[in-house]
Amino acid sequence: MTAPSISIEGLSKKYRIGALQHDYTTLRDRLAEMFRRREPQEADTNLWALKDVTFDIPAGEALGLIGHNGAGKSTLLKILSRITEPTEGRAILRGRIASLLEVGTGFHPELTGRENVFLNGAILGMSRAEIVRNFDAIVAFAEIERFLDTPVKRYSSGMYVRLAFAIAAHLTPEILLVDEVLAVGDIEFQRRCLGRMNEVARSGRTVVFVSHNLSSIESLCPQSVLMSRGRVEKHGPTREVLARYLSKRGASAVMDLRAFADRDGAGRARITGVEILDGRGSEPLDAIGFRQTFRVRLYFHANERVPGCSFGFGLLSNSGERIFITESWESGKTFDLEPGDGSIDCLVHAPNVVPGTYRFELWISDVPGVRATDHLRIIGEIEVTVDLNADGTDGTGDKRVTSLASGVRGVIYVDTDWGDLEARRYTPAVDA
């Protein structure tokens, strides 16, 4: 009997809330830690990002990994990638491994696209011979032939992402770990990425695929694992796992962000959680109705006194593009934060955002409009919905919302009034 490609046995990872996490420690960090220990502090809270995770992945299988933000998916991939060490348990990987966790990691902005193919390929574990052999395929996939000898700092964001994925997609490991690569780029790019992932899976290599795009998970992975609060909630056929996940969709309205790692800022104050509530703030929402007023409640912890702070919230498309942002200082509100915990609400009045799946951007600015002490760029997931009657109305008799659920509109619905026909001919203006 063939041994599993990946064996995960009792894997656990513990973080200390309020403690600094370092992959390495400098002398300065050591000295600062000594002084902090002399000062009276509240006891650090332990947070288990993973707890007793156990399952096997057979060789040649594509496994989907799903769950809400903070469920432990990215932590698990980082342990499998040997980026971080587990607190307990072990993971046995049989075969050469490659990770695609952050597209574009290792790019040098001053180098050309050609030079970055060799640099980034080497960082990802490819030999020079492999890079040369795959070079033409990488360039063709990325569609950057005309700009191959241009520094990547002059690339558009789309070109940059296409090149980064093209390099990673042409690795030839026995095990490939992929985290949310389909969350960026346009629809055509996402389609080609998914096609490439299908080729990798059909070639007999083991793939672990993390994504919020459930249709991609369903089409690529026959088996999936649902993670919840650091534990395995369900492991089995993808259709059954997705059904379990969707039945608990309301949990997406409440997100624990204490251990969320993908954030920027000095950290004088940190966002620890977010809730999406109805306009009164009394009920959590697992979906937002079209033009429904809703409330965003941010929870935070200030590590020290931070004067003149501003809070911000943004709504993003599923591909990460901003739909709108709002910040408290624009309304004339800044706050002096004292050490400790707190929360603040942002009431969003009847947004004209068309139905679809959206994400959030959150931040705390210690220099409003200029510098963030904490910035979470892409988190969460929530749907905007519209309920239409059989006659194509939304229950108010307004037939203008008939096509909202069709997916053919843009992102923002604009109220307009069309006039009547007039007997009027266009006459071009004549210069004097």
CSV table of C-alpha atoms in Angstrom, one decimal:
chain,number,residue,atom,x,y,z
A,1,MET,CA,0.0,0.0,0.0
A,2,THR,CA,1.4,3.4,-1.0
A,3,ALA,CA,2.2,5.7,1.9
A,4,PRO,CA,0.3,9.0,2.0
A,5,SER,CA,2.0,12.0,0.4
A,6,ILE,CA,1.3,14.1,3.5
A,7,SER,CA,0.7,12.7,7.0
A,8,ILE,CA,-0.4,15.2,9.6
A,9,GLU,CA,-0.4,13.8,13.2
A,10,GLY,CA,-1.8,15.8,16.2
A,11,LEU,CA,-0.5,19.1,14.7
A,12,SER,CA,-1.0,22.2,17.0
A,13,LYS,CA,0.2,25.7,16.9
A,14,LYS,CA,0.0,28.1,19.8
A,15,TYR,CA,0.5,31.9,19.8
A,16,ARG,CA,0.6,34.3,22.7
A,17,ILE,CA,-1.7,37.3,22.2
A,18,GLY,CA,0.2,40.4,23.0
A,19,ALA,CA,3.6,38.8,22.6
A,20,LEU,CA,5.8,39.6,19.6
A,21,GLN,CA,6.3,36.8,17.2
A,22,HIS,CA,9.8,36.6,15.5
A,23,ASP,CA,11.2,34.0,13.1
A,24,TYR,CA,14.6,35.2,14.4
A,25,THR,CA,15.7,37.4,17.3
A,26,THR,CA,18.2,40.2,17.2
A,27,LEU,CA,20.3,41.5,20.2
A,28,ARG,CA,18.0,44.6,20.2
A,29,ASP,CA,14.9,42.4,20.5
A,30,ARG,CA,16.5,40.4,23.4
A,31,LEU,CA,17.3,43.6,25.3
A,32,ALA,CA,13.9,45.0,24.7
A,33,GLU,CA,12.3,41.8,26.0
A,34,MET,CA,14.4,41.9,29.2
A,35,PHE,CA,13.1,45.4,30.0
A,36,ARG,CA,9.5,44.4,29.2
A,37,ARG,CA,9.8,41.5,31.7
A,38,ARG,CA,10.8,43.9,34.4
A,39,GLU,CA,7.6,45.9,33.9
A,40,PRO,CA,4.3,44.7,35.4
A,41,GLN,CA,2.1,43.3,32.6
A,42,GLU,CA,-1.2,41.4,32.3
A,43,ALA,CA,-0.8,37.7,31.6
A,44,ASP,CA,-0.6,36.9,27.9
A,45,THR,CA,-3.5,35.0,26.5
A,46,ASN,CA,-2.7,31.8,24.6
A,47,LEU,CA,-4.4,31.3,21.3
A,48,TRP,CA,-4.3,27.9,19.6
A,49,ALA,CA,-4.3,28.7,15.8
A,50,LEU,CA,-4.3,24.9,15.3
A,51,LYS,CA,-5.3,22.2,17.8
A,52,ASP,CA,-4.8,18.5,17.3
A,53,VAL,CA,-5.1,18.4,13.5
A,54,THR,CA,-4.8,14.9,12.1
A,55,PHE,CA,-5.4,13.6,8.6
A,56,ASP,CA,-3.6,12.1,5.6
A,57,ILE,CA,-3.5,13.2,2.0
A,58,PRO,CA,-2.9,10.3,-0.5
A,59,ALA,CA,-0.3,10.7,-3.2
A,60,GLY,CA,-1.6,12.3,-6.3
A,61,GLU,CA,-4.8,13.8,-4.7
A,62,ALA,CA,-6.0,17.4,-4.9
A,63,LEU,CA,-7.3,18.4,-1.5
A,64,GLY,CA,-9.3,21.5,-0.8
A,65,LEU,CA,-8.9,23.4,2.4
A,66,ILE,CA,-11.8,25.7,3.4
A,67,GLY,CA,-13.0,27.6,6.4
A,68,HIS,CA,-13.6,31.1,7.6
A,69,ASN,CA,-10.8,33.6,8.2
A,70,GLY,CA,-8.9,32.6,11.4
A,71,ALA,CA,-9.8,28.9,11.0
A,72,GLY,CA,-6.2,27.9,10.7
A,73,LYS,CA,-5.8,27.2,7.0
A,74,SER,CA,-2.8,29.5,6.3
A,75,THR,CA,-1.1,28.5,9.6
A,76,LEU,CA,-1.4,24.8,8.5
A,77,LEU,CA,0.2,25.6,5.1
A,78,LYS,CA,3.0,27.6,6.7
A,79,ILE,CA,3.8,24.6,8.9
A,80,LEU,CA,3.7,22.3,5.9
A,81,SER,CA,6.0,24.8,4.0
A,82,ARG,CA,8.4,24.8,7.0
A,83,ILE,CA,7.9,28.6,7.4
A,84,THR,CA,6.9,28.1,11.0
A,85,GLU,CA,7.3,25.3,13.5
A,86,PRO,CA,4.4,23.5,15.2
A,87,THR,CA,4.0,23.7,18.9
A,88,GLU,CA,2.9,20.0,19.1
A,89,GLY,CA,2.6,17.1,16.7
A,90,ARG,CA,4.3,16.6,13.4
A,91,ALA,CA,3.8,16.6,9.6
A,92,ILE,CA,5.5,14.1,7.4
A,93,LEU,CA,5.9,15.1,3.7
A,94,ARG,CA,7.1,12.5,1.2
A,95,GLY,CA,8.4,14.2,-1.9
A,96,ARG,CA,9.7,17.5,-3.1
A,97,ILE,CA,7.5,20.4,-2.0
A,98,ALA,CA,6.8,23.8,-3.4
A,99,SER,CA,4.6,26.5,-1.9
A,100,LEU,CA,2.6,29.3,-3.6
A,101,LEU,CA,1.5,31.2,-0.5
A,102,GLU,CA,2.1,34.8,-1.5
A,103,VAL,CA,2.3,35.5,-5.2
A,104,GLY,CA,5.3,37.6,-6.1
A,105,THR,CA,7.4,37.0,-3.0
A,106,GLY,CA,11.1,37.5,-3.9
A,107,PHE,CA,10.6,39.8,-6.9
A,108,HIS,CA,13.1,42.6,-7.2
A,109,PRO,CA,11.5,45.8,-8.6
A,110,GLU,CA,14.7,47.1,-10.3
A,111,LEU,CA,15.3,43.8,-12.2
A,112,THR,CA,13.6,43.1,-15.5
A,113,GLY,CA,11.0,40.5,-16.0
A,114,ARG,CA,13.5,38.1,-17.6
A,115,GLU,CA,15.9,38.5,-14.6
A,116,ASN,CA,13.1,38.1,-12.1
A,117,VAL,CA,12.0,34.8,-13.7
A,118,PHE,CA,15.5,33.4,-12.9
A,119,LEU,CA,15.6,35.0,-9.4
A,120,ASN,CA,12.1,34.1,-8.3
A,121,GLY,CA,12.4,30.6,-9.8
A,122,ALA,CA,15.5,30.0,-7.8
A,123,ILE,CA,13.9,31.2,-4.6
A,124,LEU,CA,10.9,28.9,-5.2
A,125,GLY,CA,13.3,25.9,-5.6
A,126,MET,CA,13.8,25.5,-9.4
A,127,SER,CA,17.2,24.7,-10.8
A,128,ARG,CA,18.6,26.9,-13.5
A,129,ALA,CA,18.1,24.0,-16.0
A,130,GLU,CA,14.4,23.8,-15.0
A,131,ILE,CA,14.0,27.6,-15.4
A,132,VAL,CA,15.6,27.5,-18.9
A,133,ARG,CA,13.5,24.6,-19.9
A,134,ASN,CA,10.3,26.3,-18.8
A,135,PHE,CA,11.2,29.8,-19.7
A,136,ASP,CA,9.2,30.1,-22.9
A,137,ALA,CA,6.1,28.5,-21.3
A,138,ILE,CA,6.4,30.9,-18.3
A,139,VAL,CA,6.6,34.0,-20.6
A,140,ALA,CA,3.7,32.8,-22.8
A,141,PHE,CA,1.5,32.1,-19.8
A,142,ALA,CA,2.2,35.5,-18.3
A,143,GLU,CA,1.7,37.3,-21.7
A,144,ILE,CA,4.5,39.7,-21.1
A,145,GLU,CA,6.7,39.1,-24.2
A,146,ARG,CA,6.9,42.8,-25.1
A,147,PHE,CA,7.9,43.8,-21.6
A,148,LEU,CA,10.3,41.0,-20.8
A,149,ASP,CA,13.3,43.3,-20.6
A,150,THR,CA,11.5,46.1,-18.7
A,151,PRO,CA,12.0,46.5,-14.9
A,152,VAL,CA,9.0,45.0,-13.1
A,153,LYS,CA,8.6,48.2,-11.1
A,154,ARG,CA,7.0,49.6,-14.3
A,155,TYR,CA,4.6,46.7,-14.7
A,156,SER,CA,0.9,47.1,-14.0
A,157,SER,CA,-0.4,45.1,-11.0
A,158,GLY,CA,-2.0,42.6,-13.5
A,159,MET,CA,1.3,42.0,-15.3
A,160,TYR,CA,3.1,41.6,-12.0
A,161,VAL,CA,0.6,39.0,-10.7
A,162,ARG,CA,0.5,37.1,-14.0
A,163,LEU,CA,4.3,36.8,-14.1
A,164,ALA,CA,4.5,35.7,-10.5
A,165,PHE,CA,1.9,33.0,-10.9
A,166,ALA,CA,3.4,31.8,-14.2
A,167,ILE,CA,6.7,31.2,-12.5
A,168,ALA,CA,5.2,29.3,-9.6
A,169,ALA,CA,2.8,27.4,-11.8
A,170,HIS,CA,5.6,25.8,-13.7
A,171,LEU,CA,7.3,24.2,-10.7
A,172,THR,CA,7.5,20.4,-10.9
A,173,PRO,CA,7.3,19.2,-7.3
A,174,GLU,CA,5.6,16.1,-6.0
A,175,ILE,CA,3.6,18.3,-3.5
A,176,LEU,CA,2.2,21.8,-4.3
A,177,LEU,CA,0.7,24.0,-1.6
A,178,VAL,CA,-1.5,26.9,-3.0
A,179,ASP,CA,-3.1,29.6,-0.9
A,180,GLU,CA,-5.6,32.0,-2.5
A,181,VAL,CA,-3.9,32.5,-5.8
A,182,LEU,CA,-7.3,32.9,-7.5
A,183,ALA,CA,-8.2,36.0,-5.4
A,184,VAL,CA,-6.3,38.3,-7.7
A,185,GLY,CA,-6.4,39.2,-11.4
A,186,ASP,CA,-9.2,39.4,-13.9
A,187,ILE,CA,-11.7,36.7,-14.8
A,188,GLU,CA,-9.7,35.4,-17.8
A,189,PHE,CA,-6.5,35.2,-15.7
A,190,GLN,CA,-8.4,33.3,-13.0
A,191,ARG,CA,-9.7,30.9,-15.6
A,192,ARG,CA,-6.2,30.1,-16.9
A,193,CYS,CA,-4.9,29.8,-13.4
A,194,LEU,CA,-7.5,27.2,-12.5
A,195,GLY,CA,-6.8,25.4,-15.8
A,196,ARG,CA,-3.2,25.2,-14.9
A,197,MET,CA,-4.1,23.9,-11.4
A,198,ASN,CA,-6.2,21.2,-13.0
A,199,GLU,CA,-3.2,20.1,-15.2
A,200,VAL,CA,-1.0,19.8,-12.1
A,201,ALA,CA,-3.6,17.8,-10.3
A,202,ARG,CA,-4.2,15.4,-13.3
A,203,SER,CA,-0.5,14.9,-13.6
A,204,GLY,CA,-0.5,12.8,-10.4
A,205,ARG,CA,1.0,15.4,-8.1
A,206,THR,CA,-0.4,16.1,-4.7
A,207,VAL,CA,-2.1,19.6,-4.4
A,208,VAL,CA,-3.4,21.3,-1.2
A,209,PHE,CA,-5.5,24.2,-2.4
A,210,VAL,CA,-6.8,27.0,-0.1
A,211,SER,CA,-9.5,29.3,-1.6
A,212,HIS,CA,-12.7,31.1,-0.8
A,213,ASN,CA,-13.8,30.5,-4.4
A,214,LEU,CA,-16.0,27.5,-3.6
A,215,SER,CA,-16.7,26.7,-7.3
A,216,SER,CA,-12.9,26.4,-7.9
A,217,ILE,CA,-12.6,24.0,-4.9
A,218,GLU,CA,-15.5,21.9,-6.2
A,219,SER,CA,-14.1,21.6,-9.7
A,220,LEU,CA,-10.5,20.9,-8.7
A,221,CYS,CA,-10.7,18.9,-5.5
A,222,PRO,CA,-12.5,15.5,-5.1
A,223,GLN,CA,-11.8,15.7,-1.3
A,224,SER,CA,-11.8,18.6,1.1
A,225,VAL,CA,-11.2,19.5,4.7
A,226,LEU,CA,-13.3,22.1,6.6
A,227,MET,CA,-11.3,23.9,9.3
A,228,SER,CA,-13.0,25.7,12.2
A,229,ARG,CA,-11.2,27.4,15.1
A,230,GLY,CA,-8.0,25.6,14.4
A,231,ARG,CA,-9.6,22.1,14.3
A,232,VAL,CA,-10.8,19.8,11.5
A,233,GLU,CA,-14.6,20.0,11.5
A,234,LYS,CA,-15.2,17.7,8.5
A,235,HIS,CA,-13.0,15.7,6.1
A,236,GLY,CA,-14.6,13.9,3.1
A,237,PRO,CA,-16.0,14.4,-0.4
A,238,THR,CA,-16.0,18.0,-1.4
A,239,ARG,CA,-19.7,18.3,-2.0
A,240,GLU,CA,-20.4,17.1,1.6
A,241,VAL,CA,-17.8,19.4,3.1
A,242,LEU,CA,-19.1,22.4,1.1
A,243,ALA,CA,-22.6,21.7,2.2
A,244,ARG,CA,-21.5,21.7,5.8
A,245,TYR,CA,-19.5,24.9,5.3
A,246,LEU,CA,-22.5,26.7,3.7
A,247,SER,CA,-24.8,25.6,6.4
A,248,LYS,CA,-22.6,27.5,8.9
A,249,ARG,CA,-22.1,30.6,6.7
A,250,GLY,CA,-23.4,33.0,9.3
A,251,ALA,CA,-20.1,32.6,11.2
A,252,SER,CA,-18.5,34.9,8.6
A,253,ALA,CA,-20.3,37.8,10.2
A,254,VAL,CA,-18.0,37.5,13.2
A,255,MET,CA,-14.3,37.2,12.7
A,256,ASP,CA,-11.6,36.7,15.3
A,257,LEU,CA,-8.6,38.6,14.0
A,258,ARG,CA,-6.3,38.4,17.0
A,259,ALA,CA,-3.9,35.9,15.3
A,260,PHE,CA,-4.4,37.3,11.8
A,261,ALA,CA,-0.9,37.6,10.4
A,262,ASP,CA,-1.3,39.4,7.0
A,263,ARG,CA,-1.3,43.0,8.4
A,264,ASP,CA,0.9,46.1,8.1
A,265,GLY,CA,1.7,48.8,10.6
A,266,ALA,CA,3.7,49.5,13.7
A,267,GLY,CA,1.2,47.8,16.0
A,268,ARG,CA,0.7,50.4,18.6
A,269,ALA,CA,-3.0,49.4,18.4
A,270,ARG,CA,-4.3,46.3,16.7
A,271,ILE,CA,-7.7,45.3,15.4
A,272,THR,CA,-8.7,42.1,17.2
A,273,GLY,CA,-12.1,41.3,15.7
A,274,VAL,CA,-14.9,42.6,13.4
A,275,GLU,CA,-18.7,42.0,13.4
A,276,ILE,CA,-21.2,42.7,10.6
A,277,LEU,CA,-24.5,43.6,12.2
A,278,ASP,CA,-27.9,45.0,11.2
A,279,GLY,CA,-28.5,48.7,11.3
A,280,ARG,CA,-29.6,48.6,15.0
A,281,GLY,CA,-26.6,46.6,16.0
A,282,SER,CA,-28.7,43.8,17.5
A,283,GLU,CA,-28.3,40.9,15.0
A,284,PRO,CA,-25.3,39.5,13.2
A,285,LEU,CA,-25.7,39.3,9.4
A,286,ASP,CA,-24.6,36.4,7.3
A,287,ALA,CA,-25.6,38.4,4.2
A,288,ILE,CA,-26.5,42.0,3.4
A,289,GLY,CA,-29.6,42.8,1.4
A,290,PHE,CA,-29.4,45.2,-1.5
A,291,ARG,CA,-29.6,48.8,-0.1
A,292,GLN,CA,-29.7,47.4,3.4
A,293,THR,CA,-28.2,49.7,6.1
A,294,PHE,CA,-25.6,47.7,8.1
A,295,ARG,CA,-23.2,48.2,10.9
A,296,VAL,CA,-19.5,47.3,11.1
A,297,ARG,CA,-18.2,46.9,14.6
A,298,LEU,CA,-14.4,46.9,15.0
A,299,TYR,CA,-12.8,45.6,18.2
A,300,PHE,CA,-9.3,46.7,19.0
A,301,HIS,CA,-6.5,46.5,21.6
A,302,ALA,CA,-4.2,49.5,22.3
A,303,ASN,CA,-0.8,48.4,23.5
A,304,GLU,CA,0.0,52.0,24.6
A,305,ARG,CA,-1.6,55.5,24.5
A,306,VAL,CA,-2.1,56.5,20.9
A,307,PRO,CA,-3.5,60.0,20.5
A,308,GLY,CA,-5.4,61.3,17.5
A,309,CYS,CA,-6.4,57.9,16.0
A,310,SER,CA,-8.7,57.4,13.1
A,311,PHE,CA,-10.5,54.2,12.1
A,312,GLY,CA,-11.2,53.0,8.6
A,313,PHE,CA,-13.3,50.5,6.7
A,314,GLY,CA,-13.4,49.6,3.0
A,315,LEU,CA,-15.6,47.2,1.0
A,316,LEU,CA,-13.6,45.3,-1.7
A,317,SER,CA,-14.6,43.2,-4.6
A,318,ASN,CA,-13.9,39.4,-4.4
A,319,SER,CA,-10.7,40.1,-6.5
A,320,GLY,CA,-9.5,42.7,-4.0
A,321,GLU,CA,-10.5,46.0,-5.8
A,322,ARG,CA,-11.8,48.8,-3.6
A,323,ILE,CA,-15.5,49.6,-4.0
A,324,PHE,CA,-15.5,52.3,-1.4
A,325,ILE,CA,-13.6,53.3,1.8
A,326,THR,CA,-14.6,55.5,4.7
A,327,GLU,CA,-12.5,56.8,7.6
A,328,SER,CA,-13.6,58.5,10.8
A,329,TRP,CA,-11.4,61.6,10.5
A,330,GLU,CA,-13.2,62.5,7.3
A,331,SER,CA,-16.3,62.9,9.5
A,332,GLY,CA,-14.3,65.0,11.9
A,333,LYS,CA,-13.8,62.2,14.4
A,334,THR,CA,-10.4,61.2,15.8
A,335,PHE,CA,-9.8,59.4,19.1
A,336,ASP,CA,-7.2,59.3,21.9
A,337,LEU,CA,-6.8,55.6,22.6
A,338,GLU,CA,-5.7,54.5,26.1
A,339,PRO,CA,-4.1,51.1,26.7
A,340,GLY,CA,-6.6,48.3,26.7
A,341,ASP,CA,-9.6,47.0,24.7
A,342,GLY,CA,-12.4,48.8,23.0
A,343,SER,CA,-14.7,48.9,20.0
A,344,ILE,CA,-16.2,51.3,17.5
A,345,ASP,CA,-19.1,51.1,15.1
A,346,CYS,CA,-19.4,52.4,11.6
A,347,LEU,CA,-22.9,52.7,10.2
A,348,VAL,CA,-23.1,52.2,6.4
A,349,HIS,CA,-26.4,53.8,5.1
A,350,ALA,CA,-28.2,51.9,2.3
A,351,PRO,CA,-25.3,51.2,-0.1
A,352,ASN,CA,-26.1,50.8,-3.8
A,353,VAL,CA,-23.7,47.8,-4.1
A,354,VAL,CA,-25.0,45.2,-6.5
A,355,PRO,CA,-25.4,41.6,-5.4
A,356,GLY,CA,-22.2,39.6,-5.2
A,357,THR,CA,-19.5,38.4,-2.8
A,358,TYR,CA,-17.4,41.1,-1.1
A,359,ARG,CA,-14.5,41.4,1.4
A,360,PHE,CA,-13.3,44.0,3.8
A,361,GLU,CA,-10.4,46.3,4.4
A,362,LEU,CA,-9.8,47.6,8.0
A,363,TRP,CA,-7.3,49.9,9.5
A,364,ILE,CA,-6.4,52.2,12.5
A,365,SER,CA,-4.4,55.3,11.5
A,366,ASP,CA,-2.2,57.0,14.1
A,367,VAL,CA,-1.6,59.8,11.5
A,368,PRO,CA,-5.0,60.0,9.9
A,369,GLY,CA,-4.9,59.7,6.1
A,370,VAL,CA,-1.1,59.1,6.1
A,371,ARG,CA,0.1,56.3,8.4
A,372,ALA,CA,-1.6,53.2,9.7
A,373,THR,CA,-0.7,51.5,13.0
A,374,ASP,CA,-2.7,48.5,11.9
A,375,HIS,CA,-3.9,47.7,8.4
A,376,LEU,CA,-5.7,44.5,7.3
A,377,ARG,CA,-6.0,44.6,3.5
A,378,ILE,CA,-8.2,41.7,2.5
A,379,ILE,CA,-10.2,39.8,5.0
A,380,GLY,CA,-13.6,38.1,5.5
A,381,GLU,CA,-16.3,37.4,3.0
A,382,ILE,CA,-20.0,38.4,2.9
A,383,GLU,CA,-22.7,38.4,0.3
A,384,VAL,CA,-25.0,41.2,-0.9
A,385,THR,CA,-28.3,39.7,-2.0
A,386,VAL,CA,-31.5,40.8,-3.6
A,387,ASP,CA,-34.8,38.9,-3.3
A,388,LEU,CA,-37.0,39.2,-6.4
A,389,ASN,CA,-40.6,38.3,-6.8
A,390,ALA,CA,-41.9,36.3,-9.8
A,391,ASP,CA,-42.8,39.6,-11.6
A,392,GLY,CA,-39.2,40.7,-11.5
A,393,THR,CA,-39.7,43.3,-8.7
A,394,ASP,CA,-38.1,43.5,-5.3
A,395,GLY,CA,-41.4,43.7,-3.5
A,396,THR,CA,-41.6,47.5,-3.8
A,397,GLY,CA,-42.8,47.5,-7.4
A,398,ASP,CA,-39.4,48.9,-8.6
A,399,LYS,CA,-38.7,46.9,-11.8
A,400,ARG,CA,-35.3,48.7,-12.2
A,401,VAL,CA,-33.7,46.1,-9.9
A,402,THR,CA,-34.9,43.2,-12.1
A,403,SER,CA,-31.4,42.5,-13.6
A,404,LEU,CA,-29.4,43.1,-10.4
A,405,ALA,CA,-29.0,39.3,-9.7
A,406,SER,CA,-28.0,38.6,-13.3
A,407,GLY,CA,-24.3,39.4,-12.9
A,408,VAL,CA,-24.3,41.7,-16.0
A,409,ARG,CA,-24.2,45.0,-14.1
A,410,GLY,CA,-21.1,46.7,-12.7
A,411,VAL,CA,-20.5,47.1,-9.0
A,412,ILE,CA,-22.6,50.2,-8.1
A,413,TYR,CA,-26.3,50.6,-8.9
A,414,VAL,CA,-27.1,54.2,-9.9
A,415,ASP,CA,-30.6,55.7,-9.8
A,416,THR,CA,-31.5,57.3,-13.1
A,417,ASP,CA,-34.5,58.8,-14.8
A,418,TRP,CA,-35.1,58.5,-18.5
A,419,GLY,CA,-37.0,61.2,-20.4
A,420,ASP,CA,-39.5,60.9,-23.3
A,421,LEU,CA,-38.8,60.8,-27.0
A,422,GLU,CA,-38.3,64.2,-28.7
A,423,ALA,CA,-38.4,65.2,-32.3
A,424,ARG,CA,-34.9,66.7,-32.2
A,425,ARG,CA,-32.0,66.4,-34.7
A,426,TYR,CA,-28.3,66.5,-33.7
A,427,THR,CA,-26.6,69.5,-35.3
A,428,PRO,CA,-22.8,69.7,-34.8
A,429,ALA,CA,-21.6,73.1,-33.6
A,430,VAL,CA,-19.8,75.1,-36.2
A,431,ASP,CA,-16.7,77.1,-35.2
A,432,ALA,CA,-16.9,80.7,-36.0
